[in-house]
Amino acid sequence: KSKQFSMQGGLAEFDQDKCEYSKYQKKLFDAARQKKKCGKVHEATPKDMNETNPKDPAKPPLPVARSLCRVFTTDEHPFGAVFMHVLQAKARPHDPKNFSVLYTVGVLGKNAKAPGEGEPKPGREKLVKKKAEDFVKVLYDTGANVVHVANHYNTRKRTPQEPALERIRVPIVSGGTFRHPDVSAEWAAMALLAGMQSVAYTSSQQLVVELMPSPDMEGALKQMAVQQEGATPLKSITQVLESDKDEKKAKAFKLVVKGQPRKCWLCCQ
């Protein structure tokens, strides 16, 4: 029986306090939010990765080969933090190309929990972004963090076991359960994508960002195409960004809507 999950009313209930990945990410986050590291990509040390189960020496470490984290504030709450874990070869699901997990911490626009997460803890209401503009700003910064982390990984020196990051799949972060009541899912998507576009992606490795298909995601792209006329043009739904000739303003990644609508097991609700 898993210590992380239990069944309640036919629904798997997640226990964050017993999750080894949660504890590991908390350690990474605390290091990344230090004043000297905030706004930079923090990498876990080999010692960090080998000590992911310090309370149980008989239990092997988590199957990660590299871990990165970036935050944009020293605040103790990890809204907008982005983690990237490169999985060891034995832990890559279904296909060797599924070598990495990008995880973001969705901002709270209302005090709610996703199904299976139980009831909100006391004091959680204080973490909610009451103003719509504050909620949207964190989503914008979250999008920027995603590209910063991907860019850092693709431009650094990698081992033969660490392939280039060629493709990532992105949902509308905080576009469901946590969404601010005055912000539509479409506008939440726009904030996230605008943040991604704000970063100069400098790696020579082209990055394809697959957007999880939905009417709200497609609507966001259409709205951005109208609003950004005269800037970097969003040319179509299937290929909305072209590489810029100016290296200082390079956007060498493409946003694409691809695949069938489905719930992503990594999606921040």
CSV table of C-alpha atoms in Angstrom, one decimal:
chain,number,residue,atom,x,y,z
A,1,LYS,CA,0.0,0.0,0.0
A,2,SER,CA,1.4,3.4,-1.0
A,3,LYS,CA,2.2,5.7,1.9
A,4,GLN,CA,1.5,8.7,-0.4
A,5,PHE,CA,-2.0,7.7,-1.5
A,6,SER,CA,-5.1,6.4,0.2
A,7,MET,CA,-8.6,5.7,-1.1
A,8,GLN,CA,-11.4,7.8,0.1
A,9,GLY,CA,-14.8,7.5,-1.5
A,10,GLY,CA,-13.3,5.7,-4.5
A,11,LEU,CA,-10.9,8.6,-5.1
A,12,ALA,CA,-7.1,8.4,-4.5
A,13,GLU,CA,-6.2,10.9,-1.8
A,14,PHE,CA,-2.7,12.3,-1.9
A,15,ASP,CA,-0.7,12.9,1.3
A,16,GLN,CA,1.9,15.6,0.5
A,17,ASP,CA,3.7,15.1,3.8
A,18,LYS,CA,4.6,11.5,2.9
A,19,CYS,CA,5.7,12.2,-0.6
A,20,GLU,CA,9.5,11.9,-1.1
A,21,TYR,CA,9.4,14.1,-4.2
A,22,SER,CA,7.6,16.8,-2.3
A,23,LYS,CA,10.3,16.7,0.4
A,24,TYR,CA,13.0,16.8,-2.2
A,25,GLN,CA,11.5,19.7,-4.1
A,26,LYS,CA,11.0,21.6,-0.8
A,27,LYS,CA,14.8,21.3,-0.2
A,28,LEU,CA,15.5,22.6,-3.7
A,29,PHE,CA,13.1,25.4,-3.4
A,30,ASP,CA,14.6,26.6,-0.1
A,31,ALA,CA,18.0,26.7,-1.7
A,32,ALA,CA,16.8,28.5,-4.8
A,33,ARG,CA,14.9,31.2,-2.9
A,34,GLN,CA,18.0,32.4,-1.0
A,35,LYS,CA,18.8,36.0,-1.8
A,36,LYS,CA,22.0,35.2,-3.8
A,37,LYS,CA,20.3,32.6,-5.9
A,38,CYS,CA,16.8,34.0,-6.4
A,39,GLY,CA,16.2,34.7,-10.1
A,40,LYS,CA,18.9,32.2,-11.1
A,41,VAL,CA,18.6,28.5,-11.9
A,42,HIS,CA,19.7,26.4,-8.9
A,43,GLU,CA,21.0,22.9,-9.5
A,44,ALA,CA,20.9,20.1,-7.0
A,45,THR,CA,24.3,18.7,-6.0
A,46,PRO,CA,25.1,14.9,-6.3
A,47,LYS,CA,24.9,14.9,-2.5
A,48,ASP,CA,21.4,16.3,-2.6
A,49,MET,CA,20.2,13.6,-5.0
A,50,ASN,CA,21.9,10.8,-3.1
A,51,GLU,CA,20.2,11.9,0.1
A,52,THR,CA,16.6,12.0,-1.1
A,53,ASN,CA,15.7,9.3,1.4
A,54,PRO,CA,17.9,10.2,4.4
A,55,LYS,CA,15.5,8.7,7.0
A,56,ASP,CA,15.5,5.3,5.4
A,57,PRO,CA,19.1,4.4,4.3
A,58,ALA,CA,17.9,1.0,3.0
A,59,LYS,CA,15.6,2.8,0.5
A,60,PRO,CA,17.3,3.9,-2.7
A,61,PRO,CA,17.4,7.5,-3.7
A,62,LEU,CA,14.9,8.9,-6.1
A,63,PRO,CA,15.7,8.0,-9.7
A,64,VAL,CA,16.8,11.5,-10.8
A,65,ALA,CA,20.0,12.3,-12.7
A,66,ARG,CA,19.8,16.1,-12.4
A,67,SER,CA,17.4,18.5,-10.8
A,68,LEU,CA,17.0,22.3,-11.4
A,69,CYS,CA,14.8,24.9,-9.8
A,70,ARG,CA,14.2,28.6,-10.4
A,71,VAL,CA,12.1,31.1,-8.4
A,72,PHE,CA,11.6,34.9,-8.9
A,73,THR,CA,11.0,35.8,-5.2
A,74,THR,CA,12.5,35.0,-1.8
A,75,ASP,CA,9.0,34.4,-0.4
A,76,GLU,CA,8.5,31.2,1.6
A,77,HIS,CA,5.6,30.1,-0.6
A,78,PRO,CA,6.6,28.6,-3.9
A,79,PHE,CA,4.0,30.1,-6.3
A,80,GLY,CA,5.6,30.3,-9.7
A,81,ALA,CA,8.5,28.1,-8.9
A,82,VAL,CA,9.6,25.8,-11.7
A,83,PHE,CA,11.4,22.5,-11.2
A,84,MET,CA,13.0,20.3,-13.8
A,85,HIS,CA,14.0,16.7,-13.0
A,86,VAL,CA,16.1,14.6,-15.5
A,87,LEU,CA,15.1,11.0,-14.8
A,88,GLN,CA,17.6,8.2,-14.8
A,89,ALA,CA,17.2,5.8,-17.8
A,90,LYS,CA,15.5,3.1,-15.8
A,91,ALA,CA,12.8,5.6,-14.7
A,92,ARG,CA,11.8,7.0,-18.1
A,93,PRO,CA,8.1,6.0,-18.8
A,94,HIS,CA,7.1,4.4,-22.1
A,95,ASP,CA,9.9,5.9,-24.2
A,96,PRO,CA,13.5,7.0,-23.6
A,97,LYS,CA,12.6,10.4,-24.9
A,98,ASN,CA,10.4,10.9,-21.9
A,99,PHE,CA,13.5,11.8,-19.9
A,100,SER,CA,12.4,14.8,-17.9
A,101,VAL,CA,9.6,16.3,-15.8
A,102,LEU,CA,8.9,20.0,-15.7
A,103,TYR,CA,6.8,20.9,-12.6
A,104,THR,CA,5.3,24.3,-11.8
A,105,VAL,CA,3.6,25.5,-8.6
A,106,GLY,CA,0.3,27.1,-9.6
A,107,VAL,CA,-0.7,30.3,-7.9
A,108,LEU,CA,-3.8,30.4,-5.8
A,109,GLY,CA,-6.6,32.6,-7.1
A,110,LYS,CA,-9.1,31.1,-4.6
A,111,ASN,CA,-8.9,28.8,-1.6
A,112,ALA,CA,-9.7,25.4,-3.2
A,113,LYS,CA,-8.1,22.0,-3.5
A,114,ALA,CA,-8.2,19.6,-6.5
A,115,PRO,CA,-10.1,16.4,-6.1
A,116,GLY,CA,-8.2,13.9,-3.9
A,117,GLU,CA,-6.1,16.6,-2.2
A,118,GLY,CA,-8.4,16.8,0.9
A,119,GLU,CA,-9.6,20.0,2.5
A,120,PRO,CA,-7.5,23.3,2.6
A,121,LYS,CA,-5.3,23.6,5.7
A,122,PRO,CA,-6.0,26.4,8.2
A,123,GLY,CA,-4.3,29.6,7.1
A,124,ARG,CA,-4.2,28.8,3.4
A,125,GLU,CA,-6.7,31.6,2.7
A,126,LYS,CA,-3.9,34.1,3.5
A,127,LEU,CA,-2.0,32.8,0.5
A,128,VAL,CA,-4.7,33.5,-2.1
A,129,LYS,CA,-4.0,36.4,-4.5
A,130,LYS,CA,-7.1,38.5,-4.0
A,131,LYS,CA,-6.4,40.9,-6.8
A,132,ALA,CA,-6.8,39.6,-10.3
A,133,GLU,CA,-3.7,41.6,-11.5
A,134,ASP,CA,-1.5,40.0,-8.8
A,135,PHE,CA,-2.8,36.5,-9.9
A,136,VAL,CA,-2.1,37.2,-13.5
A,137,LYS,CA,1.4,38.6,-12.8
A,138,VAL,CA,2.5,35.4,-11.0
A,139,LEU,CA,1.3,33.4,-14.0
A,140,TYR,CA,3.3,35.6,-16.3
A,141,ASP,CA,6.4,35.1,-14.1
A,142,THR,CA,5.7,31.4,-14.1
A,143,GLY,CA,5.8,31.2,-17.9
A,144,ALA,CA,9.1,33.1,-17.9
A,145,ASN,CA,10.5,30.7,-15.3
A,146,VAL,CA,9.7,27.7,-17.6
A,147,VAL,CA,11.7,29.1,-20.5
A,148,HIS,CA,14.6,30.2,-18.2
A,149,VAL,CA,14.9,26.6,-16.9
A,150,ALA,CA,14.7,25.0,-20.3
A,151,ASN,CA,17.2,27.5,-21.7
A,152,HIS,CA,19.6,26.9,-18.9
A,153,TYR,CA,19.5,23.1,-19.3
A,154,ASN,CA,19.9,23.2,-23.1
A,155,THR,CA,22.9,25.6,-23.0
A,156,ARG,CA,24.8,23.9,-20.2
A,157,LYS,CA,27.3,21.1,-20.6
A,158,ARG,CA,25.4,17.8,-20.5
A,159,THR,CA,26.4,14.1,-20.1
A,160,PRO,CA,25.7,11.5,-22.8
A,161,GLN,CA,22.8,10.4,-20.6
A,162,GLU,CA,21.2,13.9,-20.7
A,163,PRO,CA,19.7,14.5,-24.1
A,164,ALA,CA,18.7,18.0,-25.3
A,165,LEU,CA,15.3,19.2,-24.3
A,166,GLU,CA,13.5,19.3,-27.6
A,167,ARG,CA,9.8,19.3,-26.6
A,168,ILE,CA,7.7,20.1,-23.6
A,169,ARG,CA,4.0,19.9,-23.0
A,170,VAL,CA,2.3,22.8,-21.2
A,171,PRO,CA,-1.2,23.0,-19.7
A,172,ILE,CA,-3.0,26.2,-18.5
A,173,VAL,CA,-1.4,26.5,-15.1
A,174,SER,CA,-3.9,27.6,-12.4
A,175,GLY,CA,-6.6,27.6,-15.1
A,176,GLY,CA,-9.0,25.3,-13.2
A,177,THR,CA,-9.5,24.7,-9.5
A,178,PHE,CA,-7.2,27.5,-8.4
A,179,ARG,CA,-8.2,30.1,-11.0
A,180,HIS,CA,-9.2,33.6,-9.7
A,181,PRO,CA,-12.9,34.2,-10.1
A,182,ASP,CA,-12.3,37.4,-12.1
A,183,VAL,CA,-9.8,35.8,-14.5
A,184,SER,CA,-11.0,33.5,-17.4
A,185,ALA,CA,-9.0,30.4,-18.3
A,186,GLU,CA,-8.3,32.0,-21.6
A,187,TRP,CA,-6.7,35.0,-19.9
A,188,ALA,CA,-4.8,32.7,-17.5
A,189,ALA,CA,-3.3,31.0,-20.6
A,190,MET,CA,-2.4,34.4,-22.2
A,191,ALA,CA,-0.5,35.4,-19.1
A,192,LEU,CA,1.5,32.2,-19.0
A,193,LEU,CA,2.3,32.3,-22.7
A,194,ALA,CA,3.2,36.0,-22.6
A,195,GLY,CA,5.7,35.2,-19.8
A,196,MET,CA,7.2,32.5,-21.9
A,197,GLN,CA,7.6,34.8,-24.8
A,198,SER,CA,9.2,37.5,-22.7
A,199,VAL,CA,12.4,35.5,-22.3
A,200,ALA,CA,15.2,35.5,-24.9
A,201,TYR,CA,15.7,31.8,-25.6
A,202,THR,CA,19.4,31.7,-26.6
A,203,SER,CA,20.1,27.9,-27.0
A,204,SER,CA,20.9,26.6,-30.4
A,205,GLN,CA,18.6,23.7,-29.7
A,206,GLN,CA,15.1,24.5,-31.0
A,207,LEU,CA,12.4,23.9,-28.3
A,208,VAL,CA,8.9,22.9,-29.3
A,209,VAL,CA,6.3,23.9,-26.7
A,210,GLU,CA,3.2,21.7,-27.1
A,211,LEU,CA,0.2,23.4,-25.6
A,212,MET,CA,-2.4,21.1,-24.2
A,213,PRO,CA,-5.4,21.6,-26.6
A,214,SER,CA,-8.5,23.3,-25.4
A,215,PRO,CA,-10.8,26.1,-26.6
A,216,ASP,CA,-9.3,28.3,-23.9
A,217,MET,CA,-5.7,27.7,-25.1
A,218,GLU,CA,-6.6,28.3,-28.7
A,219,GLY,CA,-8.6,31.4,-27.8
A,220,ALA,CA,-5.5,32.7,-25.9
A,221,LEU,CA,-3.4,32.3,-29.0
A,222,LYS,CA,-5.9,34.1,-31.2
A,223,GLN,CA,-6.2,37.0,-28.7
A,224,MET,CA,-2.4,37.3,-28.5
A,225,ALA,CA,-2.1,37.4,-32.3
A,226,VAL,CA,-4.4,40.4,-32.4
A,227,GLN,CA,-2.8,42.2,-29.4
A,228,GLN,CA,0.7,41.7,-30.5
A,229,GLU,CA,0.3,43.0,-34.1
A,230,GLY,CA,3.5,44.9,-34.9
A,231,ALA,CA,5.5,42.9,-32.4
A,232,THR,CA,6.6,39.3,-32.8
A,233,PRO,CA,3.8,38.0,-34.9
A,234,LEU,CA,1.8,34.9,-33.9
A,235,LYS,CA,1.3,33.5,-37.4
A,236,SER,CA,-1.1,30.6,-36.8
A,237,ILE,CA,-2.5,28.2,-34.2
A,238,THR,CA,-0.1,25.4,-35.2
A,239,GLN,CA,3.1,27.5,-35.5
A,240,VAL,CA,2.9,30.9,-33.8
A,241,LEU,CA,6.5,31.8,-33.2
A,242,GLU,CA,9.4,32.0,-35.7
A,243,SER,CA,13.1,32.3,-34.8
A,244,ASP,CA,14.1,36.0,-34.7
A,245,LYS,CA,17.1,37.0,-36.7
A,246,ASP,CA,18.2,39.3,-33.9
A,247,GLU,CA,20.1,37.0,-31.5
A,248,LYS,CA,19.5,39.4,-28.6
A,249,LYS,CA,15.7,39.0,-29.1
A,250,ALA,CA,15.8,35.4,-30.2
A,251,LYS,CA,12.7,33.4,-29.6
A,252,ALA,CA,14.0,30.1,-31.0
A,253,PHE,CA,11.1,28.0,-29.7
A,254,LYS,CA,7.7,27.3,-31.3
A,255,LEU,CA,4.4,27.1,-29.6
A,256,VAL,CA,2.1,24.5,-31.0
A,257,VAL,CA,-1.3,23.1,-30.2
A,258,LYS,CA,-1.0,19.3,-30.7
A,259,GLY,CA,-2.8,16.2,-29.6
A,260,GLN,CA,-6.2,15.3,-28.2
A,261,PRO,CA,-7.7,17.0,-25.2
A,262,ARG,CA,-6.9,15.0,-22.1
A,263,LYS,CA,-6.1,15.5,-18.5
A,264,CYS,CA,-2.4,15.8,-17.7
A,265,TRP,CA,-1.2,14.0,-14.6
A,266,LEU,CA,1.3,16.8,-14.0
A,267,CYS,CA,-1.1,19.6,-14.6
A,268,CYS,CA,-1.5,22.3,-11.9
A,269,GLN,CA,-5.2,22.6,-11.5
